Coordinates of C-alpha atoms and ligand atoms in Angstrom, one line a residue:
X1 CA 0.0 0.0 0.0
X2 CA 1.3 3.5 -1.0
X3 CA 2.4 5.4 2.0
X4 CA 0.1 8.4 3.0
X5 CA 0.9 12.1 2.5
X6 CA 1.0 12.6 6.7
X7 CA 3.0 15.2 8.4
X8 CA 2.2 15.8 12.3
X9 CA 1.2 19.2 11.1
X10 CA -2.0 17.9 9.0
X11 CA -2.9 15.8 11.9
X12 CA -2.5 18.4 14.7
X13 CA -4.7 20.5 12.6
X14 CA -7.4 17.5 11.9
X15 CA -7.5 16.0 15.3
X16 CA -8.1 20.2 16.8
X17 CA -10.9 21.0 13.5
X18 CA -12.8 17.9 14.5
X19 CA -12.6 17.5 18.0
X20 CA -10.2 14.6 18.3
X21 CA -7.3 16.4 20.7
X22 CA -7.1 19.8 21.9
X23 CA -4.2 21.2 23.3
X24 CA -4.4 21.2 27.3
X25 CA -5.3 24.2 29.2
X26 CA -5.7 26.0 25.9
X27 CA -7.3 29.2 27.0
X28 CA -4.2 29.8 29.5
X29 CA -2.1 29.6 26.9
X30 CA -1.5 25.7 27.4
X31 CA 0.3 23.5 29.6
X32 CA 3.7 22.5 27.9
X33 CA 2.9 19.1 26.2
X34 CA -0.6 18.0 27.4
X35 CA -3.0 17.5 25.7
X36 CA -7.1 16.8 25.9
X37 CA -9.3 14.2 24.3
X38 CA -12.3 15.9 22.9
X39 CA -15.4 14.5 22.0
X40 CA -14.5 13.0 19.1
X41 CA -11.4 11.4 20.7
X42 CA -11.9 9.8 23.4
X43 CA -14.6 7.5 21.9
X44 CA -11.5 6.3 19.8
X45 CA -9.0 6.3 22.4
X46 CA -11.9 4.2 24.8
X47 CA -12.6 2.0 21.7
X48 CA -7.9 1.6 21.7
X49 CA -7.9 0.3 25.1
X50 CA -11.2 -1.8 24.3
X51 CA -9.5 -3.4 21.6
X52 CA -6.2 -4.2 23.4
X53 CA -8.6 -5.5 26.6
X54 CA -10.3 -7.4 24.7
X55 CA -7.7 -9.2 23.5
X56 CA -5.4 -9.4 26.1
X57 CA -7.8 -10.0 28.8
X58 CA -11.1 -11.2 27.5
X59 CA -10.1 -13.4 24.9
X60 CA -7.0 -15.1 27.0
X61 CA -7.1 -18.2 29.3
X62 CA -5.4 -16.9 32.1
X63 CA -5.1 -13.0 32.2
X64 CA -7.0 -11.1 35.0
X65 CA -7.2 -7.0 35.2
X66 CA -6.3 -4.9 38.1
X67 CA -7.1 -1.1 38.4
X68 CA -4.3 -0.6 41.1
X69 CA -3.6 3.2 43.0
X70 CA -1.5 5.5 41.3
X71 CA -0.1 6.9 44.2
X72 CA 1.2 4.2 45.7
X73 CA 4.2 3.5 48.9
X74 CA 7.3 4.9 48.0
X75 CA 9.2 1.7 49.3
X76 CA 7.3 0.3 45.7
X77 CA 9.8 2.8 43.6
X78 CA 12.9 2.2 46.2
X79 CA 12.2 -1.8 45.2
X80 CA 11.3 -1.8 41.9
X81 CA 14.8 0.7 41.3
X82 CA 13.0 3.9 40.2
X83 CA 14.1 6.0 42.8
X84 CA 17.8 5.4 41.9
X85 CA 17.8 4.5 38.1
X86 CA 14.7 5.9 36.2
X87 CA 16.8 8.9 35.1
X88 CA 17.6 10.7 32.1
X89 CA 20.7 12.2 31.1
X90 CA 20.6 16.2 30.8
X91 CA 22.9 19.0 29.8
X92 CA 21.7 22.6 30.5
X93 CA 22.8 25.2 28.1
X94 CA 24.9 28.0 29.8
X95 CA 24.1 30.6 27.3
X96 CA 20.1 30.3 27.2
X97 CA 19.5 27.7 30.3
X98 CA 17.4 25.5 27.7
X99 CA 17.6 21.9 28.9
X100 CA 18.1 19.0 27.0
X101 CA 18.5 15.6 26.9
X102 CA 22.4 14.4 25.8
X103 CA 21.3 11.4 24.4
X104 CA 18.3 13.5 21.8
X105 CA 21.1 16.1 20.9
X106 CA 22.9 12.9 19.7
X107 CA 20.5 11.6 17.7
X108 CA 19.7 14.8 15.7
X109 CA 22.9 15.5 15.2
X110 CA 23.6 11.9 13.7
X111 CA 20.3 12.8 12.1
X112 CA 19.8 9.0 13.5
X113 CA 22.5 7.6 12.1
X114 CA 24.5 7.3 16.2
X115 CA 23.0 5.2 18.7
X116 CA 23.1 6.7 22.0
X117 CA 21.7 4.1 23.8
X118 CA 24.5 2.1 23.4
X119 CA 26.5 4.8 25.1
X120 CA 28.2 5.3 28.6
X121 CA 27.4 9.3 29.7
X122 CA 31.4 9.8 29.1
X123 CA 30.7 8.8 25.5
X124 CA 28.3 10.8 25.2
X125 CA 29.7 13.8 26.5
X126 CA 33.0 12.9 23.7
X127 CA 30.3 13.0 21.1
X128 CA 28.9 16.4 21.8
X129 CA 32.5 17.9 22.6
X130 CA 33.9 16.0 19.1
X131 CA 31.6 16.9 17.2
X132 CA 30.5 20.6 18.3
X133 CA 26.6 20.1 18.9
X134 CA 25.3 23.3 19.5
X135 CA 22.8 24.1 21.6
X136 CA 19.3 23.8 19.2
X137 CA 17.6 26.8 20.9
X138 CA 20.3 29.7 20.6
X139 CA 23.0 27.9 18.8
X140 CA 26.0 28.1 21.0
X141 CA 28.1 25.9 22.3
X142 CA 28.7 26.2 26.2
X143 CA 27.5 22.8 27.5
X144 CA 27.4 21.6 31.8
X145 CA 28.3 18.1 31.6
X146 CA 25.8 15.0 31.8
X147 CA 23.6 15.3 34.8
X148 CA 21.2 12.5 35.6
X149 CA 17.7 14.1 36.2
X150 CA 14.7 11.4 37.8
X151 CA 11.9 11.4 35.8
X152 CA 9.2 10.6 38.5
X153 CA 7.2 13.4 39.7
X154 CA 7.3 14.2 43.5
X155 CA 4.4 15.2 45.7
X156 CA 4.1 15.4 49.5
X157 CA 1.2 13.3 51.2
X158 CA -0.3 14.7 54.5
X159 CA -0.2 18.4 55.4
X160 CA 3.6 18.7 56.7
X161 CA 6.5 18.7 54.4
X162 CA 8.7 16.4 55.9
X163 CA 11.0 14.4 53.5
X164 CA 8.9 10.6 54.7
X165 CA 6.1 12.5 53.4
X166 CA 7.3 12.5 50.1
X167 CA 5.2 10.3 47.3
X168 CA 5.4 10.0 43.9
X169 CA 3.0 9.6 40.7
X170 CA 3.5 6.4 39.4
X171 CA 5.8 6.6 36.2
X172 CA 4.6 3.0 34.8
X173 CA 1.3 1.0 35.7
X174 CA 3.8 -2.2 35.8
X175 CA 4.4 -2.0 39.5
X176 CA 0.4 -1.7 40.6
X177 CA 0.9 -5.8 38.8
X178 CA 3.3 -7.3 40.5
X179 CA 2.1 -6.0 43.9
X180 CA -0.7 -7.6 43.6
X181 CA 0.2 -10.7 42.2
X182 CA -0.2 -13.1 45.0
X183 CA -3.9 -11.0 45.8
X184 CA -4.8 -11.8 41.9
X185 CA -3.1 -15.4 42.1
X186 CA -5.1 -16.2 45.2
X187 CA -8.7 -15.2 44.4
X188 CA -8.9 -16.7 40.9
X189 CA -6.7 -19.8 41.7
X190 CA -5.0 -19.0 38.9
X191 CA -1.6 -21.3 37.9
X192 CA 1.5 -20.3 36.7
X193 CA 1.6 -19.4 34.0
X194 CA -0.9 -16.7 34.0
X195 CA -1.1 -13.2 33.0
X196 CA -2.0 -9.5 34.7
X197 CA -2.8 -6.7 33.0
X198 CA -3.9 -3.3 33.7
X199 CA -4.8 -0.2 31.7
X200 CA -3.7 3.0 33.5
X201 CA -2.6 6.6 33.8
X202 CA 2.0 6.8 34.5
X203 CA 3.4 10.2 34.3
X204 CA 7.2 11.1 34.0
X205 CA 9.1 14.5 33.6
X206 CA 10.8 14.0 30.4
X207 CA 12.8 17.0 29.8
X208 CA 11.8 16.8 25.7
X209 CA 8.8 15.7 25.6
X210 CA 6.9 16.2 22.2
X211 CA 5.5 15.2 18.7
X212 CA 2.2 15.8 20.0
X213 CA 0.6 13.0 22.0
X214 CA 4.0 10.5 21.4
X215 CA 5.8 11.8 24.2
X216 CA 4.1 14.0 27.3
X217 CA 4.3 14.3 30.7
X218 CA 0.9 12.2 31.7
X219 CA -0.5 9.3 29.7
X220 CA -2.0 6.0 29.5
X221 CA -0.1 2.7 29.7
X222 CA -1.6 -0.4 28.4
X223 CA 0.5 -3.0 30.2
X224 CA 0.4 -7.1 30.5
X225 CA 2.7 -9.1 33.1
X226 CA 3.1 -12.4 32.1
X227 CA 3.9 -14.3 35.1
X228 CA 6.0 -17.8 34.0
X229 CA 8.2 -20.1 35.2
X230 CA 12.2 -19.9 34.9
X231 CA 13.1 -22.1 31.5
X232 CA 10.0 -21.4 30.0
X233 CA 10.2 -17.1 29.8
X234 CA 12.6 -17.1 26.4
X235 CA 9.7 -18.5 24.5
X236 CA 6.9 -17.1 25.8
X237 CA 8.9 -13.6 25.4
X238 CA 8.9 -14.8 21.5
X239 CA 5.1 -15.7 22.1
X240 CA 4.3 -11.6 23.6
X241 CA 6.4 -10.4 20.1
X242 CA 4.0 -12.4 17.8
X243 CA 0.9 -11.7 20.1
X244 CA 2.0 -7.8 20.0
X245 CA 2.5 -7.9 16.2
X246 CA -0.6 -9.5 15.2
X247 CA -2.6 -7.4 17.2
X248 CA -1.6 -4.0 15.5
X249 CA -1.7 -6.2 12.1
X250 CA -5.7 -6.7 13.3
X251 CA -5.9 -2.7 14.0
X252 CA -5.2 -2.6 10.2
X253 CA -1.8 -1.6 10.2
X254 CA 0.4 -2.5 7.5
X255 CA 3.5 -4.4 8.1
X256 CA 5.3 -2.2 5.9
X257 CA 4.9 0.7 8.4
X258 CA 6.3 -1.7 11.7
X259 CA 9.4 -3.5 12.6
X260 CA 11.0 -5.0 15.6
X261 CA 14.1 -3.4 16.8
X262 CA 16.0 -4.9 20.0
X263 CA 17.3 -2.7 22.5
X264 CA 21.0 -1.9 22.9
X265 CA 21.5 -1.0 26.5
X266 CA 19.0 -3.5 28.8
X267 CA 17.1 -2.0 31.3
X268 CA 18.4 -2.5 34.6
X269 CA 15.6 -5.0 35.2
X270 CA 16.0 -6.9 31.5
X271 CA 17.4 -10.2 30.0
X272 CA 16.1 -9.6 26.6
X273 CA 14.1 -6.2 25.5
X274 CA 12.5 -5.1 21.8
X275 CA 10.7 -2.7 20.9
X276 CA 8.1 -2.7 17.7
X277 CA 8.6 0.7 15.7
X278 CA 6.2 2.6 14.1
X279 CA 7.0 4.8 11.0
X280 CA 5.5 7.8 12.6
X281 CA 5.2 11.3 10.5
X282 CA 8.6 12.0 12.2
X283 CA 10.3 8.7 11.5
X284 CA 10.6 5.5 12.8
X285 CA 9.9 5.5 16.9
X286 CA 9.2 3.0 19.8
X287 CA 5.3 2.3 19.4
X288 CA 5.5 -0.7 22.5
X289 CA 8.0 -2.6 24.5
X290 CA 8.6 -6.3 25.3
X291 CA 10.8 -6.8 28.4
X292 CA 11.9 -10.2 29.4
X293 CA 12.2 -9.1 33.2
X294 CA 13.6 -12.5 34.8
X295 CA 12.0 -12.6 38.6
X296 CA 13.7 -9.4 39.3
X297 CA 10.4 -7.1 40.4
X298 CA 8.9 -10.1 42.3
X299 CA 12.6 -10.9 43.9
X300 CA 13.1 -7.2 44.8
X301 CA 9.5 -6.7 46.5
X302 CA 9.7 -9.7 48.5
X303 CA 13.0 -8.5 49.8
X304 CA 11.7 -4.7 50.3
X305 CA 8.6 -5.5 51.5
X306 CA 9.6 -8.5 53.6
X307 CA 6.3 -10.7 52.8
X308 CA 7.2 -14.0 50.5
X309 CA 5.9 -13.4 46.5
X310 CA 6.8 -17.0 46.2
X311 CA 4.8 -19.2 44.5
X312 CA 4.0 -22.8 45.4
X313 CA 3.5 -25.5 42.4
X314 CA -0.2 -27.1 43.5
X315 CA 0.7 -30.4 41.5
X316 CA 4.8 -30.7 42.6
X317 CA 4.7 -28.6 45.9
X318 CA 7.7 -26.3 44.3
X319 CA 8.5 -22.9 45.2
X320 CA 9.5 -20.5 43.4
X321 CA 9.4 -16.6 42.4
X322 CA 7.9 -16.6 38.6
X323 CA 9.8 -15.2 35.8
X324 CA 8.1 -11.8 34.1
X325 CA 7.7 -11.6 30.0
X326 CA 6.0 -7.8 29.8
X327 CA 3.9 -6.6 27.2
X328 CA 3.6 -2.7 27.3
X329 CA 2.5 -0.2 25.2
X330 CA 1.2 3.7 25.4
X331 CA -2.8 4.1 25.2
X332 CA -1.7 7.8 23.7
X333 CA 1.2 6.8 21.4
X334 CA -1.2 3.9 19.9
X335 CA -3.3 6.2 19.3
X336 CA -1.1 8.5 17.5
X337 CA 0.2 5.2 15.5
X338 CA -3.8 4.7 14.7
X339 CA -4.1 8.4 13.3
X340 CA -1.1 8.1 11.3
X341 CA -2.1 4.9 9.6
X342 CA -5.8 5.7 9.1
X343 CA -4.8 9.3 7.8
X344 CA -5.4 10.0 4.0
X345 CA -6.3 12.3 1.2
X346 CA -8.1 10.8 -1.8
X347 CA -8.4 12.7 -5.1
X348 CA -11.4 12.1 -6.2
X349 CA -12.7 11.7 -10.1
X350 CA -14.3 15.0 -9.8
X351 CA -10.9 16.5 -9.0
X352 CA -11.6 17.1 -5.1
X353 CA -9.5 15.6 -2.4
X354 CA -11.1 14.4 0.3
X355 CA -9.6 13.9 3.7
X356 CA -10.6 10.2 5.0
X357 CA -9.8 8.6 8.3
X358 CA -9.6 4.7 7.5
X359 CA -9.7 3.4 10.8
X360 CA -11.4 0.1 11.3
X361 CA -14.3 0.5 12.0
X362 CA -14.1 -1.2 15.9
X363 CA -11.9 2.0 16.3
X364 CA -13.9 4.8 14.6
X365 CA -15.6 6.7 17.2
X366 CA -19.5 6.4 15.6
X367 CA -20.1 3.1 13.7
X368 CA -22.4 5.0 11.5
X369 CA -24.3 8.8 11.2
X370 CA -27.8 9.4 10.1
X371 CA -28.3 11.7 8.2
X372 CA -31.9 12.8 7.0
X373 CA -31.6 13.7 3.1
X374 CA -33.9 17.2 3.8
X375 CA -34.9 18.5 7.4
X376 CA -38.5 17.1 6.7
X377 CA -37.1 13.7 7.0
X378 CA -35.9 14.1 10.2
X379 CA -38.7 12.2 12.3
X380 CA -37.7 9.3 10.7
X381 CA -34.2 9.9 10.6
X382 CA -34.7 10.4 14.8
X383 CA -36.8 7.3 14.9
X384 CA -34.1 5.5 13.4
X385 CA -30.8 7.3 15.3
X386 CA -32.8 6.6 19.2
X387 CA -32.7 3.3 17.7
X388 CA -29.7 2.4 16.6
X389 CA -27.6 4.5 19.5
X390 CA -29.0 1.7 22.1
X391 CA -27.1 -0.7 20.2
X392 CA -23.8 1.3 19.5
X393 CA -21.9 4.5 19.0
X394 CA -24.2 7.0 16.2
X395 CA -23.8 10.4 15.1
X396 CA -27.1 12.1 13.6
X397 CA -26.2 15.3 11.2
X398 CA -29.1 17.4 9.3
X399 CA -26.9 20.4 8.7
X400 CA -25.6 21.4 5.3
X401 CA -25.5 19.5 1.7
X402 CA -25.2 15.5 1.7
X403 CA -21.7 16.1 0.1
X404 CA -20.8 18.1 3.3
X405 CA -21.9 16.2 5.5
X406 CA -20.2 12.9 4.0
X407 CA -17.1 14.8 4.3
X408 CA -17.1 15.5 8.0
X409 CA -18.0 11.9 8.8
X410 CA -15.1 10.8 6.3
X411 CA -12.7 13.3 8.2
X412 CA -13.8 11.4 11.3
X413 CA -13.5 8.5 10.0
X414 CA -17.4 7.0 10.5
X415 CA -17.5 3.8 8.5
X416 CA -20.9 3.9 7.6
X417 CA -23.3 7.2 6.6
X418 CA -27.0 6.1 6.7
X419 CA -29.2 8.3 4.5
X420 CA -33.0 8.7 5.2
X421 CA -34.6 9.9 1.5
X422 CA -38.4 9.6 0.4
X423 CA -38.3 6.0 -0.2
X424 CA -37.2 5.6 3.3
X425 CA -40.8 6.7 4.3
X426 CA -42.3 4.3 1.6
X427 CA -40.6 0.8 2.4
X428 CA -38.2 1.7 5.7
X429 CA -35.0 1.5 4.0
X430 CA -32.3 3.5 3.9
X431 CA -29.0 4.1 2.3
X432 CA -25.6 3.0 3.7
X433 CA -23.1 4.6 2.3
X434 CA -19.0 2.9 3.1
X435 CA -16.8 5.4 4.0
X436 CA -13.9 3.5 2.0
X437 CA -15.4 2.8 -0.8
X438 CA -18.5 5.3 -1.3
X439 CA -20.8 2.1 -2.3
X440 CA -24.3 2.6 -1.5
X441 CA -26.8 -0.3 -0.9
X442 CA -30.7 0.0 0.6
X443 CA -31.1 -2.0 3.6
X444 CA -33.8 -2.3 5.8
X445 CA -33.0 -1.1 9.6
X446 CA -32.5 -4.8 10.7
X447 CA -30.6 -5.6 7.9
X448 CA -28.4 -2.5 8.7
X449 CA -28.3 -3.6 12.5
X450 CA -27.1 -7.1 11.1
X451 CA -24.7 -5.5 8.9
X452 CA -22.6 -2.9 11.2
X453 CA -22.8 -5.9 14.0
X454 CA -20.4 -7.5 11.8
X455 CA -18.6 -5.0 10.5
X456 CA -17.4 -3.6 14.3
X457 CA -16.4 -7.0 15.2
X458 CA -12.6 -6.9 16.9
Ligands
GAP1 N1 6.8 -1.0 32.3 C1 7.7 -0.8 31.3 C2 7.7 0.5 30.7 O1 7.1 1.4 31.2 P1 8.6 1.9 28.7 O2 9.3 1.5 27.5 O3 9.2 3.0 29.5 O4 8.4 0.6 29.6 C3 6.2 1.5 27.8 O5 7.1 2.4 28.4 C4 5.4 2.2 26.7 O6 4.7 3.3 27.3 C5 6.2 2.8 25.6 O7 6.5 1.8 24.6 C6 5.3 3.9 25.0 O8 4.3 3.3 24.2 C7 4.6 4.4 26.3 N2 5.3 5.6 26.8 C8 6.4 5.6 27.6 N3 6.7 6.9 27.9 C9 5.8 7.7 27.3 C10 5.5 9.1 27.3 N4 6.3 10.0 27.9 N5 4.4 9.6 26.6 C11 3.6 8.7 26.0 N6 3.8 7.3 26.0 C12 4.9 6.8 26.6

């Protein structure tokens, strides 16, 4: 398939025109990299994380959700390493006192041809100094050195400020998993190996954060724990890479526009560690992660917590602490990966582009509009929308020409456009008009019912 004319700028200007994503606080003059789901979007944001629950939870043997705190004890982020290693590398410019991260100056520079992650801060810090990287906001060159900088936002719990007080926001859902993994193991008898997953807002302080919703300071984690024993996490971590895959190849991605790519530099919890890319308007980025993160998090709570996490074999009587394969990707950034591939602009024979979101159709915000053919129609159009909106998501639009009004619910991407004309009051049917193709067929309401039922299947 021909790769689509997208640049972040079309789609900035889309998601705001139509209601998908707003900038945040946009009447104070924003709030540096946050953004809000507007009507439009956070039906298809909801309908993301539906998708990836549904698969991931619903449709698996032995994976149970959580909705765990996201404030949660800071001995959690002492355990799990946060505290100490969840850090970035900075370098403040001396001239302007912009901040940036040593490792992103690298990679533009290289325009992505140097991998900083394979680097040592030293290395890094020869780079810049080699190869003169200026400072990208005035253009000097009068560098600090590397400085680590913790991403994890502080706040104080309780009404003195006393350094115990001290709390964080959660900067990944993962830990709200494996605290609870014994809790979930024991009320649904559930045997190893088993799976917990939970959808759920992490927040970090990245010093450049940007590209619209890829990289901010709050957003929503998808994330899956696969619990397993030793000996048997290699190949279920090969198992999470298919089961990852397929499901964006289900979203309608195309494999053209994905890869795999393994990291460098393992996280200090991680035996093995990929990523799958997304060709994004900016390039090729990290769209999800796949850690193979031995019994480390397990290991490291029972010993900060004190209370065993060790399982105990019901058939063999064996105990042990379970390997953990994760599965993780960003509710936002899959979103972002959703836009991108479902963005397009189709010249039409007429000579007219049209702007058409191709997302399928489990994704697309309203499974179909109604759309009376003149405003005398509209009792039966009503009749038909009060209806239909019982059973799923549907828009209802009188306003403007038929032409106009196909275009909006094409810029939305709505799958299906349901027209309400004369013979509509004559025999019942209507029109459906497909989004992709512009077909039109007469179908009676049941047969329409029938008809989007299957079409939104995920
Ligand atoms: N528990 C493992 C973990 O958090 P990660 O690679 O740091 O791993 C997982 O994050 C996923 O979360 C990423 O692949 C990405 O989709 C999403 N993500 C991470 N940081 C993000 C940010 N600042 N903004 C939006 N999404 C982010």
């Amino acid at each position: 398939m021909e790769r689509k004319t997208v640049t972040m700028e079309k789609l900035v200007a889309l998601c705001k025109a139509r209601g998908i994503i707003f900038a945040g606080s946009e009447i104070y003059g924003g709030m540096g990299n946050t953004w809000d789901y507007g009507p439009v979007g956070v039906e298809i944001k909801n309908n993301v994380k539906r998708a990836w629950w549904k698969r991931f939870v619903q449709e698996s043997d032995n994976s149970y959700g959580v909705d765990a705190a996201i404030l949660m004890n800071s001995r959690v982020w002492e355990a799990s390493g946060h505290t100490t290693s969840f850090s970035d590398p900075k370098m403040d410019c001396k001239e302007c006192k912009s901040r940036h991260r040593a490792d992103t100056l690298i990679e533009a520079h290289s325009k992505g041809k140097v991998n900083p992650d394979a680097m040592s801060n030293a290395e890094m810090e020869a780079y810049i100094q080699e190869h003169r990287v200026n400072c990208p906001v005035c253009g000097k060159f009068n560098w600090t050195n590397i400085r680590t900088f913790n991403l994890m936002f502080e706040t104080s719990r309780g009404v003195t400020d006393e350094s115990q007080n001290k709390i964080y926001l959660r900067p990944e859902t993962a830990q709200g998993e494996f605290v609870n993994f014994l809790n979930v193991q024991r009320t649904t008898r559930a045997k190893i190996p088993f799976g917990i997953a939970q959808i759920g807002k992490a927040f970090r302080n990245e010093i450049t954060p940007g590209n619209f919703i890829f990289r901010t300071i709050e957003f929503e984690q998808m994330e899956h724990q696969w619990f397993c024993k030793e000996g048997t996490d290699e190949e279920y971590y090969r198992a999470f890479k298919q089961r990852a895959w397929q499901f964006l190849l289900d979203l309608g991605f195309n494999k053209e526009h994905l890869r795999f790519k393994d990291h460098d530099k393992l996280a200090h919890y991680a035996k093995e560690a990929c990523d799958i890319q997304y060709d994004f308007p900016m390039g090729w980025s990290e769209l999800n992660g796949i850690h193979n993160r031995t019994d480390y998090d397990l290991s490291r709570h029972q010993e900060y917590s004190g209370k065993s996490l060790t399982y105990v074999d019901p058939v063999s009587g064996e105990r042990y602490i379970p390997y953990v394969v994760e599965y993780s990707i960003g509710a936002d950034r899959l979103m972002l990966a959703v836009l991108s591939e479902a963005y397009d602009e189709e010249t039409l024979e007429n000579g007219e582009v049209r702007n058409v979101m191709h997302f399928h159709p489990a994704i697309a915000a309203y499974k179909a509009a109604i759309l009376p053919l003149q405003k005398n129609l509209a009792p039966q159009a009503r009749e038909l929308w009060e209806r239909l909106r019982k059973l799923f998501p549907v828009t209802y639009d009188e306003a403007g020409s038929i032409g106009k009004r196909y275009r909006r619910q094409d810029e939305i991407g709505t799958p299906f456009c349901l027209t309400v004309d004369f013979d509509s009051l004559q025999d019942g049917t209507v029109t459906l008009r497909d989004r992709d193709t512009m077909q039109q067929q007469r179908l009676s309401p049941e047969g329409v019912i029938a008809y989007i039922t299957e079409k939104i299947a995920f």
